[in-house]
Short mmCIF file of C-alpha atoms in Angstrom, two decimals:
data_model
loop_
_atom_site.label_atom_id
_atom_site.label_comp_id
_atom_site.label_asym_id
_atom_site.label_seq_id
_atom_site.Cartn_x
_atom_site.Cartn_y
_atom_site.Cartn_z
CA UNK A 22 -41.90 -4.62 -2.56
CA UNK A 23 -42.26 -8.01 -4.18
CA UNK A 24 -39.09 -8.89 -6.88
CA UNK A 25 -38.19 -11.76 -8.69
CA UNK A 26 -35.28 -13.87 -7.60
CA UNK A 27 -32.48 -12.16 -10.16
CA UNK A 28 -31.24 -10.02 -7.24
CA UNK A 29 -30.99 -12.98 -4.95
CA UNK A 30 -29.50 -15.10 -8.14
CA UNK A 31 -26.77 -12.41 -8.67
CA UNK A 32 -25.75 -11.86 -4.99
CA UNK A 33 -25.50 -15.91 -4.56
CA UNK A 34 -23.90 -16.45 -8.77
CA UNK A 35 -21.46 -14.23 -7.05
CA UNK A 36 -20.42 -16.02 -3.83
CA UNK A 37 -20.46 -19.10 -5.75
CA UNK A 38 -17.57 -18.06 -8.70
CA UNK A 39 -15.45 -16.95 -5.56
CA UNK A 40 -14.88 -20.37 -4.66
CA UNK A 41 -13.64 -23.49 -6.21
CA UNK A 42 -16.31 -24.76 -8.35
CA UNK A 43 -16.86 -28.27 -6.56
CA UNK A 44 -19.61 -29.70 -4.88
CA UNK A 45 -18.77 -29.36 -1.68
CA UNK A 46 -17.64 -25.36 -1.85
CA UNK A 47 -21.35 -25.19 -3.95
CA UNK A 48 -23.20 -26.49 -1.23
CA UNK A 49 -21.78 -24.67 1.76
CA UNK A 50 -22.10 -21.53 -0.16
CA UNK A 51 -25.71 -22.40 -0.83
CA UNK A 52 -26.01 -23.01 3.09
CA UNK A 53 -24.63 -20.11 4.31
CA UNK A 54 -26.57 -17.90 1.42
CA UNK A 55 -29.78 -19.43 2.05
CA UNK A 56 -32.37 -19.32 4.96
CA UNK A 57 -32.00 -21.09 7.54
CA UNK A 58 -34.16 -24.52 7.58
CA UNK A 59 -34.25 -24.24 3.94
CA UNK A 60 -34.52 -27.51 2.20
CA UNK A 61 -32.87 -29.42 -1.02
CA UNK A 62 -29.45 -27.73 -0.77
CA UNK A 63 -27.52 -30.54 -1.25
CA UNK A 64 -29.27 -31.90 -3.98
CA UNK A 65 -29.54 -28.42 -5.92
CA UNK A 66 -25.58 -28.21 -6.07
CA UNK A 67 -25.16 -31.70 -7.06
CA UNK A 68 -26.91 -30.46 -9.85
CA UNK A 69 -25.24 -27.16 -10.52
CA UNK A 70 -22.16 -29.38 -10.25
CA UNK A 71 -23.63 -31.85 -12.95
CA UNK A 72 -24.87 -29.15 -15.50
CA UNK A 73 -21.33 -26.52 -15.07
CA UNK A 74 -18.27 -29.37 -15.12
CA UNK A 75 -15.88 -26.47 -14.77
CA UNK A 76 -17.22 -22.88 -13.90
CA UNK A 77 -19.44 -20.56 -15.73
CA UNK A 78 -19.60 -16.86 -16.27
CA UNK A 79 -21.77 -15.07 -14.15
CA UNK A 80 -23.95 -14.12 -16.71
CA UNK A 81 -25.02 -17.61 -17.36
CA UNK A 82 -25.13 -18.89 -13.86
CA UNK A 83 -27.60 -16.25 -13.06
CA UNK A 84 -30.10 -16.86 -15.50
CA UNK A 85 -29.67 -20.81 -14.50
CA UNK A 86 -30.24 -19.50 -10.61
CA UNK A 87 -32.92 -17.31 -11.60
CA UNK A 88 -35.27 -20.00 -13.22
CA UNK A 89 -34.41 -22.79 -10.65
CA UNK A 90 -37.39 -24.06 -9.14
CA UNK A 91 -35.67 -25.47 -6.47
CA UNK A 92 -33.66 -22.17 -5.08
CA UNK A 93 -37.04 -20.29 -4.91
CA UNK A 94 -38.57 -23.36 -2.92
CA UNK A 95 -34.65 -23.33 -0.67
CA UNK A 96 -35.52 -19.76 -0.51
CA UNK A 97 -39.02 -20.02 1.25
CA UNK A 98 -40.94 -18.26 -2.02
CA UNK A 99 -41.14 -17.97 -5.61
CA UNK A 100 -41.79 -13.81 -4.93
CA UNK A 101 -38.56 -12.61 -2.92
CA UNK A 102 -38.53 -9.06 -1.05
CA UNK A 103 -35.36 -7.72 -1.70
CA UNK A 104 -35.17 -6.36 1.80
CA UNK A 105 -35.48 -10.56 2.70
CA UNK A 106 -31.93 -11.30 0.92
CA UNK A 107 -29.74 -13.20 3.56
CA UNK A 108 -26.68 -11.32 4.85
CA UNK A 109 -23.90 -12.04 3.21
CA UNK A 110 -21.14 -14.37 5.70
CA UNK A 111 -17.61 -15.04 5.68
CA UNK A 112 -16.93 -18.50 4.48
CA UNK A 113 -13.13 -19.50 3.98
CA UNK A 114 -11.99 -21.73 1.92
CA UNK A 115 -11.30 -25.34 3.80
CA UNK A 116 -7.56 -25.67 5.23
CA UNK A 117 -7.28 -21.87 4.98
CA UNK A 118 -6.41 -20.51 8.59
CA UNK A 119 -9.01 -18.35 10.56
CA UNK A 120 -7.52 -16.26 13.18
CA UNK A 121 -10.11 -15.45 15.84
CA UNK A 122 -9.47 -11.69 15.99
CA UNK A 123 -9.91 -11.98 12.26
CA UNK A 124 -12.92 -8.67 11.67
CA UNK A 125 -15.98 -9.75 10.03
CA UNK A 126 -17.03 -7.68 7.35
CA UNK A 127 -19.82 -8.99 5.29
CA UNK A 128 -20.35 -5.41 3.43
CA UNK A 129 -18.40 -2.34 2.03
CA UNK A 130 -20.63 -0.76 4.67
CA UNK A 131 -19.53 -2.54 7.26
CA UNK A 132 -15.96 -2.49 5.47
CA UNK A 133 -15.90 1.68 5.49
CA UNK A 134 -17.08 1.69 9.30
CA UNK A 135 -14.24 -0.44 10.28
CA UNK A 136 -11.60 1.70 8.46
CA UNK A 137 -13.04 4.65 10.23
CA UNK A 138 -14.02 6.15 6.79
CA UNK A 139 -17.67 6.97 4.97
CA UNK A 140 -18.85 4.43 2.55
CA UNK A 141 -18.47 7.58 -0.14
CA UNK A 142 -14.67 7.76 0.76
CA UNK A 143 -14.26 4.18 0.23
CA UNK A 144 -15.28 3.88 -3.51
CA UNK A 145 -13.38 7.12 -3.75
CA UNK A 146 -10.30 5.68 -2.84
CA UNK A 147 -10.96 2.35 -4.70
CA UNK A 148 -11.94 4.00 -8.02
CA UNK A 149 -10.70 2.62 -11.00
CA UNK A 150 -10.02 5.51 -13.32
CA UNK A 151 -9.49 4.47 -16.63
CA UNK A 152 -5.95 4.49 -18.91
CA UNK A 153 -5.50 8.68 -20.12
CA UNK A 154 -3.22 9.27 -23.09
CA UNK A 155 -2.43 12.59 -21.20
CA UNK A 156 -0.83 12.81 -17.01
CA UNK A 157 -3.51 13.81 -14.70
CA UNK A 158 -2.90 16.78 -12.26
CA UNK A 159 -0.87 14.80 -9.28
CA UNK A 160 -3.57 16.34 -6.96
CA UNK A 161 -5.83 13.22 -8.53
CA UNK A 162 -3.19 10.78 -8.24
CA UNK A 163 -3.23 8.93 -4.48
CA UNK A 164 0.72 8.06 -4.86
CA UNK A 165 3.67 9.97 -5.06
CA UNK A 166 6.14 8.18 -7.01
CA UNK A 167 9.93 7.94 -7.52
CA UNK A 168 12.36 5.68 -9.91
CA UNK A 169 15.49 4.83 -8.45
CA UNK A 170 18.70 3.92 -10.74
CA UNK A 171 19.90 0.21 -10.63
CA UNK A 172 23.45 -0.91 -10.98
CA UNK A 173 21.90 -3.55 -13.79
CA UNK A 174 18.86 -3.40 -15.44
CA UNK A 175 15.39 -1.34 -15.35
CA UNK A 176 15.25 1.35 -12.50
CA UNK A 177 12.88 0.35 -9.67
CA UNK A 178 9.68 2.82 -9.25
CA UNK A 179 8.86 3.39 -5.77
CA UNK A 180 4.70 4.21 -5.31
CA UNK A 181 4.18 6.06 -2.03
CA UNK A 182 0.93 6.37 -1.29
CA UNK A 183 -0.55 9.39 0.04
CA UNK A 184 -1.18 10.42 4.07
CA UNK A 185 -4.70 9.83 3.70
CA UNK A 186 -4.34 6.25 1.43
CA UNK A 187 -1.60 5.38 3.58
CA UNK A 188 -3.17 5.32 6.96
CA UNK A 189 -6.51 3.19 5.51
CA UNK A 190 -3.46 0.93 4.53
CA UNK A 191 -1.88 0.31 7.62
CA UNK A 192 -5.35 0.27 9.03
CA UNK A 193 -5.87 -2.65 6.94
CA UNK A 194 -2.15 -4.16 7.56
CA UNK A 195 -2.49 -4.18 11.34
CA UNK A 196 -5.99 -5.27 11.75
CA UNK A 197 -6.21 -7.78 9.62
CA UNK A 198 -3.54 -8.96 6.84
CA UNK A 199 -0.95 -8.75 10.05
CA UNK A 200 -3.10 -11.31 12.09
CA UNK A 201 -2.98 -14.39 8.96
CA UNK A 202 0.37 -16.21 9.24
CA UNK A 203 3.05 -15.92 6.61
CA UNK A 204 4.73 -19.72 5.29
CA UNK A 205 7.34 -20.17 7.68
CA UNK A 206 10.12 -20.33 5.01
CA UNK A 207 9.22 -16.47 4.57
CA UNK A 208 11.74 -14.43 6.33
CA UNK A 209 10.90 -10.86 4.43
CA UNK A 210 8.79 -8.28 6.60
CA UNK A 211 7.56 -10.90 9.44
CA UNK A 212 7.29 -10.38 12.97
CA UNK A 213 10.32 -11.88 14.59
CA UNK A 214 12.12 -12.99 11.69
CA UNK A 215 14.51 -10.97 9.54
CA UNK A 216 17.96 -11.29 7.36
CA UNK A 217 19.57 -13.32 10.19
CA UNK A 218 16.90 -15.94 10.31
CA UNK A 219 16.71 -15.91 6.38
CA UNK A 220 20.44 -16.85 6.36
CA UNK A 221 21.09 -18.87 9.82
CA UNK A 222 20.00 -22.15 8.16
CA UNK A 223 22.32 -22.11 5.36
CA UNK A 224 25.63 -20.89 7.13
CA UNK A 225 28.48 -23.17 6.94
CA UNK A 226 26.71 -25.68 4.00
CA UNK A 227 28.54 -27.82 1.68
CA UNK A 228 26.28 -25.84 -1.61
CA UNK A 229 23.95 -22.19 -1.23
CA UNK A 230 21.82 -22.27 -3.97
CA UNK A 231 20.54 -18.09 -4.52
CA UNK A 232 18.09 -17.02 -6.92
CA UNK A 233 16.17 -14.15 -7.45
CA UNK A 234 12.45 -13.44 -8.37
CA UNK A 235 12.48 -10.25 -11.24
CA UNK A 236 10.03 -7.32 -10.47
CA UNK A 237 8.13 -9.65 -7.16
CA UNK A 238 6.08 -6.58 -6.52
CA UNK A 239 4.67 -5.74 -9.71
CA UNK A 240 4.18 -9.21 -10.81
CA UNK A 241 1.13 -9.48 -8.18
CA UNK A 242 -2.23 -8.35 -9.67
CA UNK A 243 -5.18 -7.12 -7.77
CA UNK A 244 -7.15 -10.36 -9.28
CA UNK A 245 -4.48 -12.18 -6.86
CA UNK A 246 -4.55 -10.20 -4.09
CA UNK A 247 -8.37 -10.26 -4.48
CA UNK A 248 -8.05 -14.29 -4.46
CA UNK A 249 -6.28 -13.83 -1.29
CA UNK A 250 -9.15 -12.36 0.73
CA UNK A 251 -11.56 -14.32 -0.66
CA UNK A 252 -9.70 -17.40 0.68
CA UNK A 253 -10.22 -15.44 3.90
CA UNK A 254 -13.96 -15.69 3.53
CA UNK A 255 -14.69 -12.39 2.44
CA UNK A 256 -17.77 -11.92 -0.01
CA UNK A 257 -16.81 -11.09 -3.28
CA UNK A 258 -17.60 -6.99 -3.04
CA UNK A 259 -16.05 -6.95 0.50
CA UNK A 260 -12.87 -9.06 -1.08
CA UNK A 261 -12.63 -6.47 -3.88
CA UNK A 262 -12.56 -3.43 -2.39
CA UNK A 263 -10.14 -4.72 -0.32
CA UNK A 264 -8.00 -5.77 -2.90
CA UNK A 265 -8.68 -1.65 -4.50
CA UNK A 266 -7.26 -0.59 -1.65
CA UNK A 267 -4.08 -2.39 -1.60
CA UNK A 268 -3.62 -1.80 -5.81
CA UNK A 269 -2.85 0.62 -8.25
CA UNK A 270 -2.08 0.73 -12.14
CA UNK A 271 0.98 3.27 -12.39
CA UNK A 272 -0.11 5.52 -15.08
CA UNK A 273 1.08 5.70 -18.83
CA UNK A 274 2.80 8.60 -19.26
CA UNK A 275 5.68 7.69 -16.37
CA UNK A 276 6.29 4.44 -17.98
CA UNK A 277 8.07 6.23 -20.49
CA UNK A 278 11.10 5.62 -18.84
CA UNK A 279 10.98 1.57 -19.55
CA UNK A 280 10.63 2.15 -23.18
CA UNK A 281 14.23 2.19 -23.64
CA UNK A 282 15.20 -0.50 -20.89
CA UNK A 283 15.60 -3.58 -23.34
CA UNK A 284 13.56 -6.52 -22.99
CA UNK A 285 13.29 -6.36 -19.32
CA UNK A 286 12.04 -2.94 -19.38
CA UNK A 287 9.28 -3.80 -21.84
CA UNK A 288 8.20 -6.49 -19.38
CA UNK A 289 8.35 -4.41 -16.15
CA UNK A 290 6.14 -1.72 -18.14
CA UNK A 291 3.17 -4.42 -19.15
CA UNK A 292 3.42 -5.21 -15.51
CA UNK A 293 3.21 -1.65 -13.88
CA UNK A 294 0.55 -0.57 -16.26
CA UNK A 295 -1.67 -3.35 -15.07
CA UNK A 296 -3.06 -3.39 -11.51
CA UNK A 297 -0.19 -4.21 -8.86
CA UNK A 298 1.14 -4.48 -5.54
CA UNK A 299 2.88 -0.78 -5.21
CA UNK A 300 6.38 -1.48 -4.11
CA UNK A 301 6.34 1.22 -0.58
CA UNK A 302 2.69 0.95 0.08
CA UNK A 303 2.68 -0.24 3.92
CA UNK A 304 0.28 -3.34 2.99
CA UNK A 305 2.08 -4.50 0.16
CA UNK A 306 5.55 -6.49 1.42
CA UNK A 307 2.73 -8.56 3.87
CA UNK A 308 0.34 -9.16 1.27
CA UNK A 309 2.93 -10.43 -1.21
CA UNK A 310 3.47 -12.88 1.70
CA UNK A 311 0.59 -14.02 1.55
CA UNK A 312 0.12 -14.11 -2.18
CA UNK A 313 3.49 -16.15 -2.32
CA UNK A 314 1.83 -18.74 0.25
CA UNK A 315 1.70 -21.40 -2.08
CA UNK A 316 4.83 -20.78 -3.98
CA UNK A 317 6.48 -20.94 -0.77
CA UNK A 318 5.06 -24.25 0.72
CA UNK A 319 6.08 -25.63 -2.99
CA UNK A 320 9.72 -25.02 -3.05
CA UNK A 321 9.83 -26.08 1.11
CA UNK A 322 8.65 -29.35 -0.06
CA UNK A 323 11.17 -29.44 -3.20
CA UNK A 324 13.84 -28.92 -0.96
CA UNK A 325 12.97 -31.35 1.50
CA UNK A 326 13.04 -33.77 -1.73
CA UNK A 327 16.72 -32.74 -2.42
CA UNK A 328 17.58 -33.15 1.26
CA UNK A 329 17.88 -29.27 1.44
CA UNK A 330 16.33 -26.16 3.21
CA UNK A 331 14.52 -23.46 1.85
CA UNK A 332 14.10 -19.91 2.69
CA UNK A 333 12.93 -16.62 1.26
CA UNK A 334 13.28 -12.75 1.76
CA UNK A 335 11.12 -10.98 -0.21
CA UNK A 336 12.50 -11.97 -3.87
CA UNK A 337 15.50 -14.02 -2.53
CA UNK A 338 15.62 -17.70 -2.81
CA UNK A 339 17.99 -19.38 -1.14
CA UNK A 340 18.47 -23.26 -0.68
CA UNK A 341 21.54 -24.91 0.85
CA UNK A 342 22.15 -28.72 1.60
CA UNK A 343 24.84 -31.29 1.96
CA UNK A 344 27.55 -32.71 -0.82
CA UNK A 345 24.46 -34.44 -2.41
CA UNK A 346 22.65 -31.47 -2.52
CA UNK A 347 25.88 -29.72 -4.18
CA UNK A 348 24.93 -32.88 -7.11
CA UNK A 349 21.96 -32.27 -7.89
CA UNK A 350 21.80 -28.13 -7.41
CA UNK A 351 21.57 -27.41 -11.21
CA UNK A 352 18.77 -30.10 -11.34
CA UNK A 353 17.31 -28.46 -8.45
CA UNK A 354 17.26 -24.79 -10.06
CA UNK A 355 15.54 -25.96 -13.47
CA UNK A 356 12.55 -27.32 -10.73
CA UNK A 357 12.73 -24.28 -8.98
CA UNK A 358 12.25 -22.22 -12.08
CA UNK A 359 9.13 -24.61 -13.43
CA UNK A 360 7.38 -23.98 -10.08
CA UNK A 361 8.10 -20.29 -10.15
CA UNK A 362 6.84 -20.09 -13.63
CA UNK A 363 3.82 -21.90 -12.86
CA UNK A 364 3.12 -19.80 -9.46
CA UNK A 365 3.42 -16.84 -11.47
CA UNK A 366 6.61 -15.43 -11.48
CA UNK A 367 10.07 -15.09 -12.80
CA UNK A 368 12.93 -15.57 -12.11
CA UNK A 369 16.15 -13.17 -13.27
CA UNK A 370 18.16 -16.12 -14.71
CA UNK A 371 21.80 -13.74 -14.48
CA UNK A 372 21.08 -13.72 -11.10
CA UNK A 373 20.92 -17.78 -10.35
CA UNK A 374 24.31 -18.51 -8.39
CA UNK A 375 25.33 -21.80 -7.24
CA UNK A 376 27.97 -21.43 -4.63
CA UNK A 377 29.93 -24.47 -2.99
CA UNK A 378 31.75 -24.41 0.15
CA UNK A 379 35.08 -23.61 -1.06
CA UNK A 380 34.16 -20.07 -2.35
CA UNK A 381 32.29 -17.15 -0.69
CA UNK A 382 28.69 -18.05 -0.21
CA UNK A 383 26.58 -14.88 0.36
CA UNK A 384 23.44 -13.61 0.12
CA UNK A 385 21.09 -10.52 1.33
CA UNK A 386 24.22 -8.84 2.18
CA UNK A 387 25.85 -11.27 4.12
CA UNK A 388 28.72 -13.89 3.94
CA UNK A 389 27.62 -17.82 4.77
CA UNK A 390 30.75 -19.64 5.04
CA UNK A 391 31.04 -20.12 8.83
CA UNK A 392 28.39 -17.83 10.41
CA UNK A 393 26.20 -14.76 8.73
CA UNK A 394 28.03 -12.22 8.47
CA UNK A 395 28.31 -9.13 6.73
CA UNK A 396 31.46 -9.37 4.59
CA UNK A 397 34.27 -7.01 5.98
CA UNK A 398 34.67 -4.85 3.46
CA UNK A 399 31.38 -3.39 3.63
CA UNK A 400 32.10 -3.09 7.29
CA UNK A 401 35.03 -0.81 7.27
CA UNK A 402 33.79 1.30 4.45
CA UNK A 403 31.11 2.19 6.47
CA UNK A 404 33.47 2.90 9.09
CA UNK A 405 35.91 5.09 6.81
CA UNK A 406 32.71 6.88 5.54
CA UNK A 407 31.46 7.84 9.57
CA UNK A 408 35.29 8.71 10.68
CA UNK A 409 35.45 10.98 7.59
CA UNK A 410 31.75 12.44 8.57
CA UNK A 411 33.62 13.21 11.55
CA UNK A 412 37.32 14.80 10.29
CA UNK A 413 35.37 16.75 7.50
CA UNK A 414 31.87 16.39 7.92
CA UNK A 415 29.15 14.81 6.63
CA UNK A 416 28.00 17.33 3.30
CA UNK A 417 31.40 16.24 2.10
CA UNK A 418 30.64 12.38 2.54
CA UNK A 419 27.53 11.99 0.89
CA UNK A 420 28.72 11.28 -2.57
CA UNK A 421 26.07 9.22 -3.72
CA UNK A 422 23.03 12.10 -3.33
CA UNK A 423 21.03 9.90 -0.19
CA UNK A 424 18.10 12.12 0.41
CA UNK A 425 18.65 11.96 4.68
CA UNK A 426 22.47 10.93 5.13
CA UNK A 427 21.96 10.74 8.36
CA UNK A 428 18.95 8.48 8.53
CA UNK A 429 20.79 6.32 5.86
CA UNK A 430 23.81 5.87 7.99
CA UNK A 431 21.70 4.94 11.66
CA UNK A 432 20.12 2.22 9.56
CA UNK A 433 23.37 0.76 8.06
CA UNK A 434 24.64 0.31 11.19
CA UNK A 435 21.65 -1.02 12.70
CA UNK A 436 22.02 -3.32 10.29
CA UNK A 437 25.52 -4.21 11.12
CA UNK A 438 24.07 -4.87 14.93
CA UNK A 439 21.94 -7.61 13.68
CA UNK A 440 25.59 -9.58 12.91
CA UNK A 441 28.01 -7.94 14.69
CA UNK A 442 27.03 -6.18 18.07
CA UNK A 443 30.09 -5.28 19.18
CA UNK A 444 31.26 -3.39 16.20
CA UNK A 445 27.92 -1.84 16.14
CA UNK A 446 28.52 0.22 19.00
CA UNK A 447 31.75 1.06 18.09
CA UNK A 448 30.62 2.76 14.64
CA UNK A 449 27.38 4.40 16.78
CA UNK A 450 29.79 6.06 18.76
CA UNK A 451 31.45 7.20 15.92
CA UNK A 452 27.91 8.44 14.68
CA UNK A 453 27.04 10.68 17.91
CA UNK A 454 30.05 12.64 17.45
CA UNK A 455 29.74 13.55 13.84
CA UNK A 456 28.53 17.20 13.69
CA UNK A 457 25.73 17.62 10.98
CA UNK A 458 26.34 21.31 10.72
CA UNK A 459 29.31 21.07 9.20
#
């Protein structure tokens, strides 16, 4: 069925906004798009480059496609068959890494096959359904979700998603976003790395510089996380469903909440209602890795200007040098916030602390001074808390309203056997003889 060349025009106006407009990324999508042996590629996006200085809309760079001589010529006819339109290829972006086990996936077809789902399904669960004044029936809704009190400040919404979102999630975290490498100074949610390697560099410094990134989670759009695959190589249809799947816009009516929250409230609720990273989807804490790529490799190479080492977990910042460090710190921080600003976050100014060797350094829980630590206080509380489990059993004990008291207290003390081992086993012990009948 003989066409003109607008389909062709759109598909390739597409692949061509994905990228950086410059002439090289022009011509290599041009390659890649076109059929093989085709001629005049080169010069055709030396002149794309010449007429669009910075990029156009889509709308115009199709009709300029469209009536280019030249492309239908590059194309082998001036009368395409739609059935004729090249395949669409992955094509990273140059310098961006490309991990052999990486899957191809050039289509949402080919996308829905690999996630074991129908192509139906797929634009199911990436369906954008638009802002209701009134709450939907929950049954419609692919999250459960949850706000949790904070000591200061807006309460944190958890997002859940559902059994069937969640495994196409951690479908997608473990066979792909889990085999592209994290910046090493990211500690948070990596293979092999944890709260010990976040704060091993920095014990025993003359200055700990901590700051904190405000709502990290919700500050990541889908437009971001979309970026993110299409670094990858991912055509632009493949790179947004993707990004659907990893998303969500937390609907009006549960905002509600943040209306009375102050200023920071009002800012966390123009960031929920847009499209996000869900803070306890399985993909999320490794995408935000990802996202935070560049922010990361940023403030590695600010400290390494101060003569200082950088690290992050998840929202936490944390620098730490020598006495000439400890001068310029507050210089440091205004940087740090510029670049933050600039990468697309914030930063929660009350939380900035500059600590110096002669008070207690800490950070993510644990004390810096000589070795990380968890500080000793929180250490025998948790003790007095699992010997009275014990004495008078655990209903009496949990005083705060934990949901699973006794999944809450295994993981507190496996996080006390990252730092201390020995005491670790003393307060399991403990925790095998409590009796949760009682």
């Amino acid at each position: 069925m003989p066409t003109t060349t607008e389909p062709f025009a759109r598909c390739l106006a597409r692949e061509l906004l994905a990228r950086p407009w410059t002439r090289p990324a022009i011509a290599a999508v041009l390659h890649a798009m076109c059929p093989p042996g085709a001629r005049g590629l080169d010069r055709l996006a030396a002149v794309l480059f010449a007429r669009h200085r910075a990029a156009p809309r889509l709308a115009a760079l199709c009709t300029d496609l469209a009536g280019r001589r030249r492309l239908r010529r590059a194309a082998g006819t001036d009368q395409l068959e739609l059935a004729e339109r090249p395949r669409a290829v992955m094509l990273p972006l140059p310098g961006v890494p490309q991990p052999a086990t990486l899957p191809a996936l050039g289509t949402p077809t080919e996308l829905a096959a690999w996630l074991g789902i129908d192509l139906d399904r797929l634009l199911a669960w990436t369906r954008t359904f638009r802002a209701d004044p009134e709450p939907r029936s929950s049954r419609l809704l692919h999250y459960h979700r949850r706000w949790i009190a904070r000591r200061s400040g807006p309460p944190r919404l958890i997002e859940a998603p559902k059994p069937g979102l969640k495994q196409i999630q951690q479908r997608l975290l473990h066979g792909l976003i889990d085999h592209v490498p994290a910046h090493p100074a990211a500690h948070g949610f990596v293979r092999g790395r944890g709260i010990t390697t976040f704060a091993a560099p920095h014990r025993g410094r003359a200055c700990v510089l901590r700051l904190d990134l405000r709502d990290f989670f919700a500050s990541i759009t889908r437009r971001r996380v979309r970026a993110v695959f299409s670094a990858l190589g991912y055509p632009v249809d493949v790179a947004q469903q993707l990004a659907a799947i990893a998303t969500v816009a937390t609907p009006a009516p549960l905002l509600h909440v943040l209306l009375h929250a102050g200023t920071a409230g009002a800012a966390l609720h123009e960031r929920l209602r847009q499209l996000h990273l869900p803070q306890g989807a399985p993909s999320s804490p490794a995408l935000a890795n990802l996202v935070a790529f560049r922010l990361d490799a940023r403030l590695d190479g600010l400290a390494r200007r101060f003569g200082a080492c950088y690290t992050r977990y998840a929202d936490d910042l944390l620098f730490s040098g020598d006495v000439e460090f400890a001068r310029g710190s507050a210089r440091c921080a205004e940087w740090v916030a510029k670049i933050v600003a600039q990468e697309g976050f914030t930063l929660a100014a009350a939380k900035t602390r500059r600590m110096r060797q002669g008070t207690r350094q800490h950070a993510a829980g644990l004390v810096l001074n000589v070795h990380a630590a968890m500080s000793r206080g929180e250490r025998d509380q948790l003790e007095a808390q699992l010997h009275n489990c014990v004495l008078h059993g655990p209903s009496t004990q949990n005083r705060a309203g934990v949901g699973d008291l006794r999944a809450h207290l295994r993981g507190r003390i496996a996080h006390v056997r990252h730092c201390h081992a020995p005491h670790a086993q003393r307060l399991l012990a403990m925790f095998e003889r409590i009796d949760w009948s009682r």
